[in-house]
mmCIF file of C-alpha atoms in Angstrom:
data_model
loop_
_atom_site.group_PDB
_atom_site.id
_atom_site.type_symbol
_atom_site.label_atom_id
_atom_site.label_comp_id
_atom_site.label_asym_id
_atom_site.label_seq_id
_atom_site.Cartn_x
_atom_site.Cartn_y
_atom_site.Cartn_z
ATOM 1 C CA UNK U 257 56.961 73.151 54.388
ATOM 2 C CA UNK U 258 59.313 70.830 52.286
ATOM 3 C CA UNK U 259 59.926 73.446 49.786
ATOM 4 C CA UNK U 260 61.601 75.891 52.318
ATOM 5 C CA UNK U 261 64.944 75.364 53.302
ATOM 6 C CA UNK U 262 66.016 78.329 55.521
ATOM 7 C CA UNK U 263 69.444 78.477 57.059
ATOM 8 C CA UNK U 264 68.350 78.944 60.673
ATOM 9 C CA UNK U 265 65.098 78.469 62.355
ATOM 10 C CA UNK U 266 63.595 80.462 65.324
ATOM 11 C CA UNK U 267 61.181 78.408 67.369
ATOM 12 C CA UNK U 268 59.074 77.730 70.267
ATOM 13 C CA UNK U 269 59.106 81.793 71.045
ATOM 14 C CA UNK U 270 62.307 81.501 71.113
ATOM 15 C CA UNK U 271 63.050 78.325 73.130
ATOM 16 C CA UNK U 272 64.531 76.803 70.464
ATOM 17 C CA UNK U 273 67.394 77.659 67.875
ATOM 18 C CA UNK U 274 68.538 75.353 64.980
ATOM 19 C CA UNK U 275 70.462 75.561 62.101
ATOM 20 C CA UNK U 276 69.865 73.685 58.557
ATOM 21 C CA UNK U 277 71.677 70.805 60.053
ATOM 22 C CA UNK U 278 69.420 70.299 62.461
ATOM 23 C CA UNK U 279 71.905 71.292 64.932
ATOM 24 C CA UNK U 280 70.842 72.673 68.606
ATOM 25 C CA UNK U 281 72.646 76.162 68.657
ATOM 26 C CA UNK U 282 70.008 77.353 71.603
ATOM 27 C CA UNK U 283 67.024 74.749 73.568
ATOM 28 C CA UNK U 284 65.626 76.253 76.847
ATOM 29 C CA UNK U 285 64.250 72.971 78.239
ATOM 30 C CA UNK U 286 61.403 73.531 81.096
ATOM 31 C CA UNK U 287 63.046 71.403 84.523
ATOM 32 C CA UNK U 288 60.806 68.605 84.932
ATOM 33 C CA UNK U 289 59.504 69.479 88.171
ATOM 34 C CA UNK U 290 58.436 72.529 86.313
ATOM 35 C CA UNK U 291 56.502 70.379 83.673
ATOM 36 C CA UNK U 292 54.842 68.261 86.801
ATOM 37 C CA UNK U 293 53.927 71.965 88.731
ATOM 38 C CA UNK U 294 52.460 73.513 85.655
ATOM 39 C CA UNK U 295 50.718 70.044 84.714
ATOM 40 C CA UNK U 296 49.276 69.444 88.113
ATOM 41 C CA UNK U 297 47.774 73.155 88.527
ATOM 42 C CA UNK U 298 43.493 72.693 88.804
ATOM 43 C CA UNK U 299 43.146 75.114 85.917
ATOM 44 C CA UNK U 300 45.181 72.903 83.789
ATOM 45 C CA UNK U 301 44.021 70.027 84.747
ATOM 46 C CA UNK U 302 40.233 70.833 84.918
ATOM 47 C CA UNK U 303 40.613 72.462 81.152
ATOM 48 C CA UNK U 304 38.344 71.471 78.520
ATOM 49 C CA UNK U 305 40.545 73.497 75.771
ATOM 50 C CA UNK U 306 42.682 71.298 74.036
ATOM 51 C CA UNK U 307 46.778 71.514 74.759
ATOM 52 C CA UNK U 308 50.134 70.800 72.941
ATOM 53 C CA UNK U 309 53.292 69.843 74.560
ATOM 54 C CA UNK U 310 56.207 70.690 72.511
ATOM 55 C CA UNK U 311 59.395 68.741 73.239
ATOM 56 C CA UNK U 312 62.880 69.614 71.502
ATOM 57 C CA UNK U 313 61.824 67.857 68.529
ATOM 58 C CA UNK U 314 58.037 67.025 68.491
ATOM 59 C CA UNK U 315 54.401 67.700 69.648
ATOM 60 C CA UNK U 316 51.758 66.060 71.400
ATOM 61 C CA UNK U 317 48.536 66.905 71.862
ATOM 62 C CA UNK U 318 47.233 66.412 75.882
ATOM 63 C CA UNK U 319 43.961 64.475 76.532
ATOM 64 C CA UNK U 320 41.881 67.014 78.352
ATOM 65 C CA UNK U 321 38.954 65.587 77.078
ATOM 66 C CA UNK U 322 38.172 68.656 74.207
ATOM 67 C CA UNK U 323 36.857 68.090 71.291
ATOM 68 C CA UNK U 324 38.063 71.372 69.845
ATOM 69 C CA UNK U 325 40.845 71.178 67.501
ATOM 70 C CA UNK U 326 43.772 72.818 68.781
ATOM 71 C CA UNK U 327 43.924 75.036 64.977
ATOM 72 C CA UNK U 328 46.918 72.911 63.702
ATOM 73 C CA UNK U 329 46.624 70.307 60.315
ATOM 74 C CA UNK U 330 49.925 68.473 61.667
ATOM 75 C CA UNK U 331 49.084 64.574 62.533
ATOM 76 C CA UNK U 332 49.760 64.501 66.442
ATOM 77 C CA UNK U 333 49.815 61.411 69.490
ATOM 78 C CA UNK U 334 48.175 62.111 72.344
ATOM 79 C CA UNK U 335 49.530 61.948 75.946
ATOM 80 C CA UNK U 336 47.572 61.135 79.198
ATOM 81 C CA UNK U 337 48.580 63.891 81.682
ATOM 82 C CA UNK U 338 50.847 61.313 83.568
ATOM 83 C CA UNK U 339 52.716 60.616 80.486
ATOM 84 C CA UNK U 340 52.975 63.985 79.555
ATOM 85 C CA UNK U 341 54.866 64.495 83.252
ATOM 86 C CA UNK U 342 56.942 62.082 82.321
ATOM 87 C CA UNK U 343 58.349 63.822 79.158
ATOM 88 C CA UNK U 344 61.982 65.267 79.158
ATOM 89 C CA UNK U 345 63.350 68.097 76.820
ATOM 90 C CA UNK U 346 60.157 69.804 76.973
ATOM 91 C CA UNK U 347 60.229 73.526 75.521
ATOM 92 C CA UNK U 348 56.824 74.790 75.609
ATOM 93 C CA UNK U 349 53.153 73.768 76.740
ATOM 94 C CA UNK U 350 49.800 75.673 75.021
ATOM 95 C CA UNK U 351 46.967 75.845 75.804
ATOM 96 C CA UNK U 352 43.964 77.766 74.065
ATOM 97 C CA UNK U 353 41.245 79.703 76.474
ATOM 98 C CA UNK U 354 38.095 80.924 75.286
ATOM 99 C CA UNK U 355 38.728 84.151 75.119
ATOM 100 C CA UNK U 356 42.040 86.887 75.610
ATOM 101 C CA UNK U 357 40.972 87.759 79.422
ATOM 102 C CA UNK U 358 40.901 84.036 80.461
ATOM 103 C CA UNK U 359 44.436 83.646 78.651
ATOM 104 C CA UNK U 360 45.369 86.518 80.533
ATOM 105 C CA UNK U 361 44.332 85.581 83.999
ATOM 106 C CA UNK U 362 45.735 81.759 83.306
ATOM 107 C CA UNK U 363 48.788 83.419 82.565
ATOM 108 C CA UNK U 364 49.080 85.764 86.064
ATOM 109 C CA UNK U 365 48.122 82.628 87.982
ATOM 110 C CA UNK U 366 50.121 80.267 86.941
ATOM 111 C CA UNK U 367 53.409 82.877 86.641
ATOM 112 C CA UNK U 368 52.529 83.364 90.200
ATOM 113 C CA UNK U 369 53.039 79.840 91.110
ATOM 114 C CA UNK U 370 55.842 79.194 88.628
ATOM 115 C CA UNK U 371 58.008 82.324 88.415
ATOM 116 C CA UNK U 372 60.270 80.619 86.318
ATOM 117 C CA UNK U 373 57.656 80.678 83.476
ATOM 118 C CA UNK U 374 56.436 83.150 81.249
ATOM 119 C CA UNK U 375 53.301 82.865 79.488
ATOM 120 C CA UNK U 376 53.657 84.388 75.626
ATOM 121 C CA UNK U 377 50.030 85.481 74.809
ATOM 122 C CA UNK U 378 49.053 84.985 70.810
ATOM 123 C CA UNK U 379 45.381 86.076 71.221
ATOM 124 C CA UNK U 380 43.392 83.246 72.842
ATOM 125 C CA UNK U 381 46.233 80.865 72.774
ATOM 126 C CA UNK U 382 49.501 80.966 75.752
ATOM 127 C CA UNK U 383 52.986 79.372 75.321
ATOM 128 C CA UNK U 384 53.886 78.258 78.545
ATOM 129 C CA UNK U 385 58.132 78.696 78.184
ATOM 130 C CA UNK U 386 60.616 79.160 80.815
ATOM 131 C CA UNK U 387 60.956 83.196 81.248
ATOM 132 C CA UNK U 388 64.168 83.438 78.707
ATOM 133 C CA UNK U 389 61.793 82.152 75.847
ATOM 134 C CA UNK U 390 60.528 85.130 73.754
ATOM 135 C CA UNK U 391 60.916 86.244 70.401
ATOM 136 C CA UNK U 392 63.414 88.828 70.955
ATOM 137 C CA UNK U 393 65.792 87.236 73.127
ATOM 138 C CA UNK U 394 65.531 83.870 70.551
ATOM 139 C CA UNK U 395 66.798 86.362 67.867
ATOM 140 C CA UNK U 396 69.471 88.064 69.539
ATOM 141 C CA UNK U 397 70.952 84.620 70.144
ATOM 142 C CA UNK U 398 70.669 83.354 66.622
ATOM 143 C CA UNK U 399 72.167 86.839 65.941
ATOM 144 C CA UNK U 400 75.296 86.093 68.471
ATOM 145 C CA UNK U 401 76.004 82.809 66.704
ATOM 146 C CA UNK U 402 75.889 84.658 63.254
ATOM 147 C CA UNK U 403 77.593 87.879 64.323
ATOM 148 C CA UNK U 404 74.595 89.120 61.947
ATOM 149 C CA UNK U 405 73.530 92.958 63.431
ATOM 150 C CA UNK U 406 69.880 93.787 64.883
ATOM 151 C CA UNK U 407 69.773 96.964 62.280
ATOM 152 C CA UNK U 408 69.911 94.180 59.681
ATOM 153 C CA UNK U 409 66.872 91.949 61.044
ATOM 154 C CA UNK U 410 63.827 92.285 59.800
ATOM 155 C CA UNK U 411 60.730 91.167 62.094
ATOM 156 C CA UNK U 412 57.193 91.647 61.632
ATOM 157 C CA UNK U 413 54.718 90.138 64.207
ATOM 158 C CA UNK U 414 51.048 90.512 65.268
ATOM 159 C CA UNK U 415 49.903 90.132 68.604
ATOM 160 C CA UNK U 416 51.339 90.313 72.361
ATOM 161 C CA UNK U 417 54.092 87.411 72.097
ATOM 162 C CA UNK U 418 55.504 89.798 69.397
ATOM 163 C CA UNK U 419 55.667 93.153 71.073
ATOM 164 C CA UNK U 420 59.103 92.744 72.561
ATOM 165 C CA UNK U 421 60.973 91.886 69.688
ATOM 166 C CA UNK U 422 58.784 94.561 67.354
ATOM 167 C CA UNK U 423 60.266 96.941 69.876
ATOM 168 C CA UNK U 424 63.319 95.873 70.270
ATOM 169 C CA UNK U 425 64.234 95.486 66.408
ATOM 170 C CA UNK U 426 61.772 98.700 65.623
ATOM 171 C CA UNK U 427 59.921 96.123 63.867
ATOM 172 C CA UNK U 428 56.890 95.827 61.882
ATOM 173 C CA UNK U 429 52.894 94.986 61.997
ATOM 174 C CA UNK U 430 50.331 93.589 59.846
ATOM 175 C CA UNK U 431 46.884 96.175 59.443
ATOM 176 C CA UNK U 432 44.829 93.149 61.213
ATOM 177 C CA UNK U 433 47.225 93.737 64.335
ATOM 178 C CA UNK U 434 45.816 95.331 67.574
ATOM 179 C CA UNK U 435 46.058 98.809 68.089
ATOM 180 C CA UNK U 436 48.974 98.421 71.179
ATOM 181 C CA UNK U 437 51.175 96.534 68.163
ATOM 182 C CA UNK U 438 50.744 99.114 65.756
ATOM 183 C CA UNK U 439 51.608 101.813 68.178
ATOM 184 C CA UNK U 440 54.896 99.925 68.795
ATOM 185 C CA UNK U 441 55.269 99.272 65.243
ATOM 186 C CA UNK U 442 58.014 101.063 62.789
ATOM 187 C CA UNK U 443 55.235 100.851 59.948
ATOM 188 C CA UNK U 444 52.074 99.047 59.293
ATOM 189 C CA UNK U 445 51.587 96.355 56.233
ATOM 190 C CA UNK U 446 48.745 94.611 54.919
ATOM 191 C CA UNK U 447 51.208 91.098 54.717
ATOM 192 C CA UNK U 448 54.321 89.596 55.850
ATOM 193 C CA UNK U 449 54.582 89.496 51.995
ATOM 194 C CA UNK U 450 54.110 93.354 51.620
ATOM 195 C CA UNK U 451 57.208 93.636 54.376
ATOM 196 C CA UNK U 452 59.606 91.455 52.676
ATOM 197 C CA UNK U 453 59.009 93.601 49.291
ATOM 198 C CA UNK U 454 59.145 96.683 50.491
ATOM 199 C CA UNK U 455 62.608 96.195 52.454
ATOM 200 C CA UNK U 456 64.153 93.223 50.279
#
């Protein structure tokens, strides 16, 4: 989005923090043997779903084979598994499943094996990121570095990767949200747009 130029930039679920110079003010980088664990796991390997790995500062798609598209435009290489092993300052691996139960039980088994992970659900879709790596926690350190105040943050969000931020900032929802995230929601909007101009 050449057109935006925000000051800060919360990404990866939080992994990652940035400012407008580019500048690293937060990257929680998976430990290799981590990478090679999570990589080597049968369900992972044996996938026919297509995957991302997301370094500090780019994204591959994983050769598994699929010939689904992942659901992003952006121009990515593809890594062989070994390669993708091989790859240091890695902050997040996805994966999509076929449907929210699988991404659910992909999620428990893996966390079981890697405790160190946490798997941040976005409806069929997981972001494999070390267990520090959600929204919330992303935001409260971009608000240490600012000294900005949670009362003053505005979040909206839609689905389970959301919920602890929504709560934590008595956030917002969109009317297409699940019926858990409007529960937790401060009020329910039809956009992100809708949000911004009723609050800005």
């Amino acid at each position: 989005y050449p057109a935006l130029h925000p000051d800060y930039l919360v990404c990866n679920n939080g992994a990652v923090v940035v400012n407008n110079k580019r500048e690293f003010l937060a990257s929680l980088c998976l430990p290799q043997e981590t990478v090679k664990g999570l990589l080597r796991m049968s369900l992972v390997r044996q996938t026919k779903n297509p995957m991302r790995l997301l370094t500090e500062t780019d994204m591959y798609l994983l050769d598994t084979g699929s010939t689904i598209e992942f659901g992003l435009v952006i121009p990515m290489e593809t890594l062989s598994f070994a390669e993708a092993e091989a790859m240091e300052k890695v902050v997040q691996i996805s994966m999509r499943c076929e449907s929210v139960e699988e991404a659910e039980a992909v999620t428990a088994e893996v966390t079981k094996t890697h405790p160190d992970l946490i798997g941040n659900i976005n409806r069929n879709y997981i972001d494999f990121n070390l267990k520090e790596a959600n929204k919330r926690d992303g935001l409260r350190r971009l608000l240490k570095v600012t000294g900005w105040q949670p009362e003053e943050t505005l979040f909206i969000g839609d689905d389970q990767n959301d919920l602890p931020a929504v709560k934590y900032f008595h956030g917002y929802t969109v009317e297409t949200a699940e019926s858990f995230m409007k529960e937790a929601a401060t009020a329910v909007y039809p956009s992100v747009g809708d949000m911004l101009l009723a609050h800005l």
